[in-house]
């Protein structure tokens, strides 16, 4: 069962369990029509392989890692735990396009969790969470009428800036994790401060053909390659099958000619592996 945003963001991090966190974020449908779905231990096996490869490639070094498109950040936290268990010295920069949101007060004790774009993620009535997105059945049950009315009321509160409480759409547990820095960043806009900085870059469930065309993906890969520190640095592209929950990805290494070579495949490998290998 999900939890109201006002309650979730008021809890101390030590009281937030992975299951509670997954239930909360998985109930939120973003403005780009995707869910902030978070499965616990989604990349557990892959995280172990990455930790071992980094320990082998960069023994004794202080590692800089970039995790792109982290959504709620749960998988970033789990990656950090895997690296810690291997005894690695690391810092992770965890990015997404935006973490900013607000909890807005409405009339009669109602509230809403709203993205900065104005898109409503969750309603709250008398402390109970209500989904803000419509299902097909809602047209017959009358729920879509309720949602439309709530959107109108909350929209007025947003314009008048009534009872605004800023929050960040990221795991409170991650924000407490030493060695992790959270930053807003767009994978398709090159960031000079990231260039030649990282020993390892992960892009999970973002550079997928379901989301972007091949040219767009090649642009993103080109930016990620520019962020890798030197030959020997690693890039992981992985996606989770929505039906089977299986992971399919490829771990790449930057060679001496600054081209990518395959280190290891997971499941069926990355669906965009050919695009990565073709980046000149």
PDB file of C-alpha atoms in Angstrom:
ATOM      1  CA  UNK A   1       0.000   0.000   0.000  1.00  0.00           C
ATOM      2  CA  UNK A   2       1.256   3.474  -0.851  1.00  0.00           C
ATOM      3  CA  UNK A   3       1.655   6.338   1.587  1.00  0.00           C
ATOM      4  CA  UNK A   4       0.751  10.007   1.326  1.00  0.00           C
ATOM      5  CA  UNK A   5       3.622  12.248   0.264  1.00  0.00           C
ATOM      6  CA  UNK A   6       3.204  14.549   3.273  1.00  0.00           C
ATOM      7  CA  UNK A   7       3.707  11.548   5.547  1.00  0.00           C
ATOM      8  CA  UNK A   8       6.491   9.949   3.509  1.00  0.00           C
ATOM      9  CA  UNK A   9       8.640  13.080   3.403  1.00  0.00           C
ATOM     10  CA  UNK A  10       8.123  13.659   7.124  1.00  0.00           C
ATOM     11  CA  UNK A  11       9.515  10.285   8.181  1.00  0.00           C
ATOM     12  CA  UNK A  12      13.104  10.021   9.426  1.00  0.00           C
ATOM     13  CA  UNK A  13      15.216   8.070   6.893  1.00  0.00           C
ATOM     14  CA  UNK A  14      15.751   5.237   9.375  1.00  0.00           C
ATOM     15  CA  UNK A  15      11.994   4.604   9.433  1.00  0.00           C
ATOM     16  CA  UNK A  16      11.725   4.259   5.654  1.00  0.00           C
ATOM     17  CA  UNK A  17      11.998   0.632   4.600  1.00  0.00           C
ATOM     18  CA  UNK A  18      12.873  -0.404   1.034  1.00  0.00           C
ATOM     19  CA  UNK A  19       9.361  -1.855   0.665  1.00  0.00           C
ATOM     20  CA  UNK A  20       7.689   1.381   1.786  1.00  0.00           C
ATOM     21  CA  UNK A  21       9.916   3.409  -0.514  1.00  0.00           C
ATOM     22  CA  UNK A  22       9.160   1.135  -3.481  1.00  0.00           C
ATOM     23  CA  UNK A  23       5.411   1.348  -2.839  1.00  0.00           C
ATOM     24  CA  UNK A  24       5.497   5.143  -2.668  1.00  0.00           C
ATOM     25  CA  UNK A  25       7.593   5.880  -5.745  1.00  0.00           C
ATOM     26  CA  UNK A  26       6.006   3.151  -7.870  1.00  0.00           C
ATOM     27  CA  UNK A  27       2.609   4.807  -7.435  1.00  0.00           C
ATOM     28  CA  UNK A  28       3.779   8.071  -9.040  1.00  0.00           C
ATOM     29  CA  UNK A  29       3.188   8.627 -12.760  1.00  0.00           C
ATOM     30  CA  UNK A  30       5.370  11.441 -14.052  1.00  0.00           C
ATOM     31  CA  UNK A  31       4.646  14.153 -16.584  1.00  0.00           C
ATOM     32  CA  UNK A  32       6.431  12.186 -19.324  1.00  0.00           C
ATOM     33  CA  UNK A  33       3.928   9.319 -18.822  1.00  0.00           C
ATOM     34  CA  UNK A  34       6.329   6.963 -17.046  1.00  0.00           C
ATOM     35  CA  UNK A  35       6.219   5.558 -13.536  1.00  0.00           C
ATOM     36  CA  UNK A  36       8.946   6.090 -10.962  1.00  0.00           C
ATOM     37  CA  UNK A  37       8.875   2.327 -10.492  1.00  0.00           C
ATOM     38  CA  UNK A  38      11.442   1.031  -8.060  1.00  0.00           C
ATOM     39  CA  UNK A  39      12.076  -2.680  -7.515  1.00  0.00           C
ATOM     40  CA  UNK A  40      14.157  -3.679  -4.521  1.00  0.00           C
ATOM     41  CA  UNK A  41      17.431  -5.462  -5.414  1.00  0.00           C
ATOM     42  CA  UNK A  42      16.736  -4.986  -9.138  1.00  0.00           C
ATOM     43  CA  UNK A  43      20.409  -5.057 -10.180  1.00  0.00           C
ATOM     44  CA  UNK A  44      21.882  -7.062  -7.290  1.00  0.00           C
ATOM     45  CA  UNK A  45      23.795  -9.584  -9.414  1.00  0.00           C
ATOM     46  CA  UNK A  46      25.014  -6.913 -11.848  1.00  0.00           C
ATOM     47  CA  UNK A  47      26.154  -4.653  -9.000  1.00  0.00           C
ATOM     48  CA  UNK A  48      28.404  -7.431  -7.735  1.00  0.00           C
ATOM     49  CA  UNK A  49      29.988  -7.885 -11.155  1.00  0.00           C
ATOM     50  CA  UNK A  50      30.549  -4.133 -11.534  1.00  0.00           C
ATOM     51  CA  UNK A  51      32.216  -3.941  -8.121  1.00  0.00           C
ATOM     52  CA  UNK A  52      34.541  -6.810  -9.006  1.00  0.00           C
ATOM     53  CA  UNK A  53      35.441  -5.313 -12.396  1.00  0.00           C
ATOM     54  CA  UNK A  54      36.198  -1.915 -10.855  1.00  0.00           C
ATOM     55  CA  UNK A  55      38.383  -3.479  -8.163  1.00  0.00           C
ATOM     56  CA  UNK A  56      40.317  -5.318 -10.873  1.00  0.00           C
ATOM     57  CA  UNK A  57      40.619  -2.370 -13.263  1.00  0.00           C
ATOM     58  CA  UNK A  58      41.505   0.317 -10.730  1.00  0.00           C
ATOM     59  CA  UNK A  59      43.106  -1.345  -7.675  1.00  0.00           C
ATOM     60  CA  UNK A  60      43.589   0.991  -4.735  1.00  0.00           C
ATOM     61  CA  UNK A  61      42.188   4.044  -6.519  1.00  0.00           C
ATOM     62  CA  UNK A  62      39.551   6.455  -5.262  1.00  0.00           C
ATOM     63  CA  UNK A  63      36.792   5.877  -7.791  1.00  0.00           C
ATOM     64  CA  UNK A  64      34.460   8.432  -9.349  1.00  0.00           C
ATOM     65  CA  UNK A  65      31.168   6.968 -10.592  1.00  0.00           C
ATOM     66  CA  UNK A  66      28.234   8.471 -12.485  1.00  0.00           C
ATOM     67  CA  UNK A  67      24.724   6.994 -12.237  1.00  0.00           C
ATOM     68  CA  UNK A  68      22.419   8.507 -14.868  1.00  0.00           C
ATOM     69  CA  UNK A  69      18.635   8.718 -14.739  1.00  0.00           C
ATOM     70  CA  UNK A  70      18.343   7.379 -11.202  1.00  0.00           C
ATOM     71  CA  UNK A  71      14.590   7.971 -10.753  1.00  0.00           C
ATOM     72  CA  UNK A  72      14.036   7.498  -6.996  1.00  0.00           C
ATOM     73  CA  UNK A  73      17.672   6.548  -6.391  1.00  0.00           C
ATOM     74  CA  UNK A  74      17.009   3.175  -4.778  1.00  0.00           C
ATOM     75  CA  UNK A  75      19.250   1.343  -7.241  1.00  0.00           C
ATOM     76  CA  UNK A  76      21.993   3.930  -6.656  1.00  0.00           C
ATOM     77  CA  UNK A  77      21.843   3.173  -2.944  1.00  0.00           C
ATOM     78  CA  UNK A  78      22.121  -0.544  -3.641  1.00  0.00           C
ATOM     79  CA  UNK A  79      25.111   0.036  -5.933  1.00  0.00           C
ATOM     80  CA  UNK A  80      26.802   1.992  -3.152  1.00  0.00           C
ATOM     81  CA  UNK A  81      26.163  -0.870  -0.738  1.00  0.00           C
ATOM     82  CA  UNK A  82      27.724  -3.356  -3.181  1.00  0.00           C
ATOM     83  CA  UNK A  83      30.810  -1.182  -3.581  1.00  0.00           C
ATOM     84  CA  UNK A  84      31.129  -0.783   0.180  1.00  0.00           C
ATOM     85  CA  UNK A  85      30.958  -4.542   0.691  1.00  0.00           C
ATOM     86  CA  UNK A  86      33.906  -4.921  -1.706  1.00  0.00           C
ATOM     87  CA  UNK A  87      35.907  -2.369   0.281  1.00  0.00           C
ATOM     88  CA  UNK A  88      36.175   0.131  -2.567  1.00  0.00           C
ATOM     89  CA  UNK A  89      36.823   3.840  -2.041  1.00  0.00           C
ATOM     90  CA  UNK A  90      34.266   5.656  -4.186  1.00  0.00           C
ATOM     91  CA  UNK A  91      32.116   8.692  -4.802  1.00  0.00           C
ATOM     92  CA  UNK A  92      28.912   8.524  -6.842  1.00  0.00           C
ATOM     93  CA  UNK A  93      27.313  11.413  -8.711  1.00  0.00           C
ATOM     94  CA  UNK A  94      23.641  10.472  -9.118  1.00  0.00           C
ATOM     95  CA  UNK A  95      21.659  12.418 -11.713  1.00  0.00           C
ATOM     96  CA  UNK A  96      18.209  12.823 -13.203  1.00  0.00           C
ATOM     97  CA  UNK A  97      16.540  15.565 -15.232  1.00  0.00           C
ATOM     98  CA  UNK A  98      14.694  16.900 -12.206  1.00  0.00           C
ATOM     99  CA  UNK A  99      14.141  16.025  -8.573  1.00  0.00           C
ATOM    100  CA  UNK A 100      12.144  19.124  -7.694  1.00  0.00           C
ATOM    101  CA  UNK A 101       8.535  18.889  -6.548  1.00  0.00           C
ATOM    102  CA  UNK A 102       6.226  20.492  -4.007  1.00  0.00           C
ATOM    103  CA  UNK A 103       3.457  19.460  -1.665  1.00  0.00           C
ATOM    104  CA  UNK A 104       0.605  21.944  -2.042  1.00  0.00           C
ATOM    105  CA  UNK A 105      -2.211  22.517   0.442  1.00  0.00           C
ATOM    106  CA  UNK A 106      -5.760  22.549  -0.899  1.00  0.00           C
ATOM    107  CA  UNK A 107      -9.118  23.165   0.749  1.00  0.00           C
ATOM    108  CA  UNK A 108     -10.591  20.954   3.479  1.00  0.00           C
ATOM    109  CA  UNK A 109      -7.252  19.384   4.339  1.00  0.00           C
ATOM    110  CA  UNK A 110      -6.509  18.172   0.820  1.00  0.00           C
ATOM    111  CA  UNK A 111      -2.980  18.169  -0.579  1.00  0.00           C
ATOM    112  CA  UNK A 112      -1.159  17.244  -3.757  1.00  0.00           C
ATOM    113  CA  UNK A 113       2.359  16.289  -4.728  1.00  0.00           C
ATOM    114  CA  UNK A 114       3.211  18.314  -7.822  1.00  0.00           C
ATOM    115  CA  UNK A 115       6.192  18.376 -10.176  1.00  0.00           C
ATOM    116  CA  UNK A 116       7.736  21.749 -10.975  1.00  0.00           C
ATOM    117  CA  UNK A 117       6.141  21.498 -14.424  1.00  0.00           C
ATOM    118  CA  UNK A 118       2.733  21.561 -12.724  1.00  0.00           C
ATOM    119  CA  UNK A 119       2.034  17.868 -13.321  1.00  0.00           C
ATOM    120  CA  UNK A 120       0.258  16.318 -10.332  1.00  0.00           C
ATOM    121  CA  UNK A 121       1.782  13.092  -9.041  1.00  0.00           C
ATOM    122  CA  UNK A 122      -0.489  12.306  -6.096  1.00  0.00           C
ATOM    123  CA  UNK A 123      -3.599  13.633  -4.353  1.00  0.00           C
ATOM    124  CA  UNK A 124      -4.125  13.395  -0.619  1.00  0.00           C
ATOM    125  CA  UNK A 125      -7.539  13.540   1.066  1.00  0.00           C
ATOM    126  CA  UNK A 126      -7.733  13.426   4.870  1.00  0.00           C
ATOM    127  CA  UNK A 127      -4.277  11.893   5.005  1.00  0.00           C
ATOM    128  CA  UNK A 128      -5.042   9.168   2.462  1.00  0.00           C
ATOM    129  CA  UNK A 129      -3.129   8.997  -0.840  1.00  0.00           C
ATOM    130  CA  UNK A 130      -5.060   8.948  -4.095  1.00  0.00           C
ATOM    131  CA  UNK A 131      -3.547   8.328  -7.498  1.00  0.00           C
ATOM    132  CA  UNK A 132      -3.649  11.383  -9.733  1.00  0.00           C
ATOM    133  CA  UNK A 133      -3.708   9.528 -13.037  1.00  0.00           C
ATOM    134  CA  UNK A 134      -6.767   8.061 -14.744  1.00  0.00           C
ATOM    135  CA  UNK A 135      -7.449   4.491 -15.724  1.00  0.00           C
ATOM    136  CA  UNK A 136      -9.880   3.574 -18.514  1.00  0.00           C
ATOM    137  CA  UNK A 137     -12.336   2.217 -15.969  1.00  0.00           C
ATOM    138  CA  UNK A 138     -12.407   5.584 -14.168  1.00  0.00           C
ATOM    139  CA  UNK A 139     -14.698   7.006 -16.844  1.00  0.00           C
ATOM    140  CA  UNK A 140     -17.388   4.534 -15.791  1.00  0.00           C
ATOM    141  CA  UNK A 141     -16.836   4.652 -12.024  1.00  0.00           C
ATOM    142  CA  UNK A 142     -16.811   8.453 -11.806  1.00  0.00           C
ATOM    143  CA  UNK A 143     -13.254   8.552 -10.506  1.00  0.00           C
ATOM    144  CA  UNK A 144     -12.116  10.608 -13.503  1.00  0.00           C
ATOM    145  CA  UNK A 145     -14.622  13.326 -12.487  1.00  0.00           C
ATOM    146  CA  UNK A 146     -13.138  13.387  -8.974  1.00  0.00           C
ATOM    147  CA  UNK A 147      -9.611  13.627 -10.375  1.00  0.00           C
ATOM    148  CA  UNK A 148     -10.621  16.473 -12.699  1.00  0.00           C
ATOM    149  CA  UNK A 149     -12.162  18.391  -9.787  1.00  0.00           C
ATOM    150  CA  UNK A 150      -9.076  17.870  -7.646  1.00  0.00           C
ATOM    151  CA  UNK A 151      -6.813  19.050 -10.457  1.00  0.00           C
ATOM    152  CA  UNK A 152      -8.833  22.254 -10.756  1.00  0.00           C
ATOM    153  CA  UNK A 153      -8.664  22.937  -7.011  1.00  0.00           C
ATOM    154  CA  UNK A 154      -4.957  22.120  -6.721  1.00  0.00           C
ATOM    155  CA  UNK A 155      -4.234  24.144  -9.843  1.00  0.00           C
ATOM    156  CA  UNK A 156      -5.693  27.186  -8.116  1.00  0.00           C
ATOM    157  CA  UNK A 157      -3.494  26.528  -5.061  1.00  0.00           C
ATOM    158  CA  UNK A 158      -0.459  26.224  -7.305  1.00  0.00           C
ATOM    159  CA  UNK A 159      -1.153  29.571  -8.970  1.00  0.00           C
ATOM    160  CA  UNK A 160      -1.657  31.240  -5.618  1.00  0.00           C
ATOM    161  CA  UNK A 161       1.353  29.434  -4.072  1.00  0.00           C
ATOM    162  CA  UNK A 162      -0.732  28.275  -1.108  1.00  0.00           C
ATOM    163  CA  UNK A 163       0.964  26.061   1.494  1.00  0.00           C
ATOM    164  CA  UNK A 164       3.944  25.179  -0.676  1.00  0.00           C
ATOM    165  CA  UNK A 165       6.385  22.666   0.796  1.00  0.00           C
ATOM    166  CA  UNK A 166       9.358  21.915  -1.501  1.00  0.00           C
ATOM    167  CA  UNK A 167      10.543  18.293  -1.595  1.00  0.00           C
ATOM    168  CA  UNK A 168      13.008  16.254  -3.660  1.00  0.00           C
ATOM    169  CA  UNK A 169      11.747  13.188  -5.510  1.00  0.00           C
ATOM    170  CA  UNK A 170      14.558  10.943  -4.414  1.00  0.00           C
ATOM    171  CA  UNK A 171      15.061   8.361  -1.711  1.00  0.00           C
ATOM    172  CA  UNK A 172      15.623   9.999   1.691  1.00  0.00           C
ATOM    173  CA  UNK A 173      17.883   7.037   2.450  1.00  0.00           C
ATOM    174  CA  UNK A 174      20.088   7.943  -0.513  1.00  0.00           C
ATOM    175  CA  UNK A 175      20.425  11.535   0.661  1.00  0.00           C
ATOM    176  CA  UNK A 176      21.874  10.184   3.903  1.00  0.00           C
ATOM    177  CA  UNK A 177      24.414   8.008   2.071  1.00  0.00           C
ATOM    178  CA  UNK A 178      28.018   9.265   2.450  1.00  0.00           C
ATOM    179  CA  UNK A 179      29.871   9.539  -0.830  1.00  0.00           C
ATOM    180  CA  UNK A 180      26.767  10.161  -2.959  1.00  0.00           C
ATOM    181  CA  UNK A 181      26.031  13.541  -4.544  1.00  0.00           C
ATOM    182  CA  UNK A 182      22.652  14.198  -6.167  1.00  0.00           C
ATOM    183  CA  UNK A 183      22.586  16.540  -9.165  1.00  0.00           C
ATOM    184  CA  UNK A 184      20.047  17.509 -11.821  1.00  0.00           C
ATOM    185  CA  UNK A 185      21.393  16.800 -15.297  1.00  0.00           C
ATOM    186  CA  UNK A 186      20.057  15.971 -18.753  1.00  0.00           C
ATOM    187  CA  UNK A 187      21.887  13.128 -20.501  1.00  0.00           C
ATOM    188  CA  UNK A 188      21.242  14.793 -23.877  1.00  0.00           C
ATOM    189  CA  UNK A 189      22.906  18.055 -22.884  1.00  0.00           C
ATOM    190  CA  UNK A 190      26.666  17.771 -22.578  1.00  0.00           C
ATOM    191  CA  UNK A 191      27.992  18.782 -19.158  1.00  0.00           C
ATOM    192  CA  UNK A 192      31.581  20.120 -19.316  1.00  0.00           C
ATOM    193  CA  UNK A 193      32.130  19.575 -15.584  1.00  0.00           C
ATOM    194  CA  UNK A 194      31.652  15.817 -16.126  1.00  0.00           C
ATOM    195  CA  UNK A 195      34.153  15.418 -18.957  1.00  0.00           C
ATOM    196  CA  UNK A 196      36.992  12.924 -18.345  1.00  0.00           C
ATOM    197  CA  UNK A 197      35.930  12.555 -14.715  1.00  0.00           C
ATOM    198  CA  UNK A 198      34.483   9.088 -14.158  1.00  0.00           C
ATOM    199  CA  UNK A 199      35.903   5.578 -13.909  1.00  0.00           C
ATOM    200  CA  UNK A 200      32.435   4.095 -14.375  1.00  0.00           C
ATOM    201  CA  UNK A 201      29.123   5.314 -15.809  1.00  0.00           C
ATOM    202  CA  UNK A 202      25.784   3.527 -15.545  1.00  0.00           C
ATOM    203  CA  UNK A 203      22.669   4.358 -17.555  1.00  0.00           C
ATOM    204  CA  UNK A 204      19.865   2.054 -16.439  1.00  0.00           C
ATOM    205  CA  UNK A 205      16.424   2.017 -18.065  1.00  0.00           C
ATOM    206  CA  UNK A 206      16.957   5.263 -19.934  1.00  0.00           C
ATOM    207  CA  UNK A 207      18.727   4.790 -23.301  1.00  0.00           C
ATOM    208  CA  UNK A 208      16.047   2.457 -24.637  1.00  0.00           C
ATOM    209  CA  UNK A 209      14.506   2.251 -28.096  1.00  0.00           C
ATOM    210  CA  UNK A 210      11.064   2.435 -26.491  1.00  0.00           C
ATOM    211  CA  UNK A 211      11.901   5.973 -25.378  1.00  0.00           C
ATOM    212  CA  UNK A 212      14.260   7.435 -28.002  1.00  0.00           C
ATOM    213  CA  UNK A 213      15.273   6.994 -31.624  1.00  0.00           C
ATOM    214  CA  UNK A 214      18.726   5.766 -32.609  1.00  0.00           C
ATOM    215  CA  UNK A 215      20.169   9.201 -33.324  1.00  0.00           C
ATOM    216  CA  UNK A 216      19.084  10.446 -29.909  1.00  0.00           C
ATOM    217  CA  UNK A 217      20.572   7.410 -28.200  1.00  0.00           C
ATOM    218  CA  UNK A 218      23.866   7.820 -30.075  1.00  0.00           C
ATOM    219  CA  UNK A 219      24.016  11.433 -28.866  1.00  0.00           C
ATOM    220  CA  UNK A 220      23.517  10.296 -25.276  1.00  0.00           C
ATOM    221  CA  UNK A 221      26.174   7.599 -25.591  1.00  0.00           C
ATOM    222  CA  UNK A 222      28.596  10.143 -27.048  1.00  0.00           C
ATOM    223  CA  UNK A 223      28.123  12.333 -23.984  1.00  0.00           C
ATOM    224  CA  UNK A 224      28.635   9.408 -21.621  1.00  0.00           C
ATOM    225  CA  UNK A 225      31.843   8.435 -23.410  1.00  0.00           C
ATOM    226  CA  UNK A 226      33.127  11.992 -22.993  1.00  0.00           C
ATOM    227  CA  UNK A 227      32.533  11.655 -19.250  1.00  0.00           C
ATOM    228  CA  UNK A 228      34.775   8.573 -18.930  1.00  0.00           C
ATOM    229  CA  UNK A 229      38.170   9.339 -17.463  1.00  0.00           C
ATOM    230  CA  UNK A 230      40.533   7.292 -19.626  1.00  0.00           C
ATOM    231  CA  UNK A 231      40.998   3.967 -21.453  1.00  0.00           C
ATOM    232  CA  UNK A 232      39.951   1.152 -19.144  1.00  0.00           C
ATOM    233  CA  UNK A 233      36.929   3.062 -17.824  1.00  0.00           C
ATOM    234  CA  UNK A 234      33.625   1.185 -17.867  1.00  0.00           C
ATOM    235  CA  UNK A 235      30.133   1.929 -19.175  1.00  0.00           C
ATOM    236  CA  UNK A 236      27.042  -0.111 -18.290  1.00  0.00           C
ATOM    237  CA  UNK A 237      23.811   0.133 -20.268  1.00  0.00           C
ATOM    238  CA  UNK A 238      20.996  -2.015 -18.891  1.00  0.00           C
ATOM    239  CA  UNK A 239      17.231  -2.212 -19.125  1.00  0.00           C
ATOM    240  CA  UNK A 240      14.666  -4.212 -17.178  1.00  0.00           C
ATOM    241  CA  UNK A 241      12.008  -6.064 -19.152  1.00  0.00           C
ATOM    242  CA  UNK A 242       8.652  -4.784 -17.925  1.00  0.00           C
ATOM    243  CA  UNK A 243       6.952  -8.158 -18.418  1.00  0.00           C
ATOM    244  CA  UNK A 244       9.531 -10.622 -17.114  1.00  0.00           C
ATOM    245  CA  UNK A 245      11.502  -8.264 -14.810  1.00  0.00           C
ATOM    246  CA  UNK A 246      14.698  -9.749 -16.300  1.00  0.00           C
ATOM    247  CA  UNK A 247      17.670  -7.458 -16.845  1.00  0.00           C
ATOM    248  CA  UNK A 248      19.341  -7.173 -20.239  1.00  0.00           C
ATOM    249  CA  UNK A 249      22.518  -5.143 -20.488  1.00  0.00           C
ATOM    250  CA  UNK A 250      26.105  -4.865 -21.619  1.00  0.00           C
ATOM    251  CA  UNK A 251      29.191  -3.763 -19.734  1.00  0.00           C
ATOM    252  CA  UNK A 252      31.613  -1.929 -22.042  1.00  0.00           C
ATOM    253  CA  UNK A 253      35.244  -0.897 -21.623  1.00  0.00           C
ATOM    254  CA  UNK A 254      36.877   2.113 -23.271  1.00  0.00           C
ATOM    255  CA  UNK A 255      39.897   0.899 -25.249  1.00  0.00           C
ATOM    256  CA  UNK A 256      43.123   2.703 -26.125  1.00  0.00           C
ATOM    257  CA  UNK A 257      41.524   4.187 -29.246  1.00  0.00           C
ATOM    258  CA  UNK A 258      38.627   5.557 -27.165  1.00  0.00           C
ATOM    259  CA  UNK A 259      36.200   3.115 -28.708  1.00  0.00           C
ATOM    260  CA  UNK A 260      34.059   0.686 -26.761  1.00  0.00           C
ATOM    261  CA  UNK A 261      34.592  -3.042 -26.441  1.00  0.00           C
ATOM    262  CA  UNK A 262      32.281  -5.564 -24.775  1.00  0.00           C
ATOM    263  CA  UNK A 263      33.359  -6.845 -21.373  1.00  0.00           C
ATOM    264  CA  UNK A 264      30.278  -8.831 -20.433  1.00  0.00           C
ATOM    265  CA  UNK A 265      26.619  -9.242 -21.322  1.00  0.00           C
ATOM    266  CA  UNK A 266      23.723  -9.732 -18.944  1.00  0.00           C
ATOM    267  CA  UNK A 267      20.632 -11.526 -20.188  1.00  0.00           C
ATOM    268  CA  UNK A 268      20.306 -10.789 -23.902  1.00  0.00           C
ATOM    269  CA  UNK A 269      22.692  -7.851 -23.725  1.00  0.00           C
ATOM    270  CA  UNK A 270      21.875  -4.213 -24.374  1.00  0.00           C
ATOM    271  CA  UNK A 271      19.424  -3.629 -27.210  1.00  0.00           C
ATOM    272  CA  UNK A 272      21.537  -0.634 -28.275  1.00  0.00           C
ATOM    273  CA  UNK A 273      24.888  -2.428 -28.124  1.00  0.00           C
ATOM    274  CA  UNK A 274      25.491  -1.892 -31.848  1.00  0.00           C
ATOM    275  CA  UNK A 275      24.988   1.847 -31.442  1.00  0.00           C
ATOM    276  CA  UNK A 276      27.530   1.984 -28.604  1.00  0.00           C
ATOM    277  CA  UNK A 277      30.143   0.050 -30.570  1.00  0.00           C
ATOM    278  CA  UNK A 278      29.588   2.325 -33.573  1.00  0.00           C
ATOM    279  CA  UNK A 279      30.259   5.582 -31.701  1.00  0.00           C
ATOM    280  CA  UNK A 280      33.385   6.985 -33.348  1.00  0.00           C
TER     281      UNK A 280
END
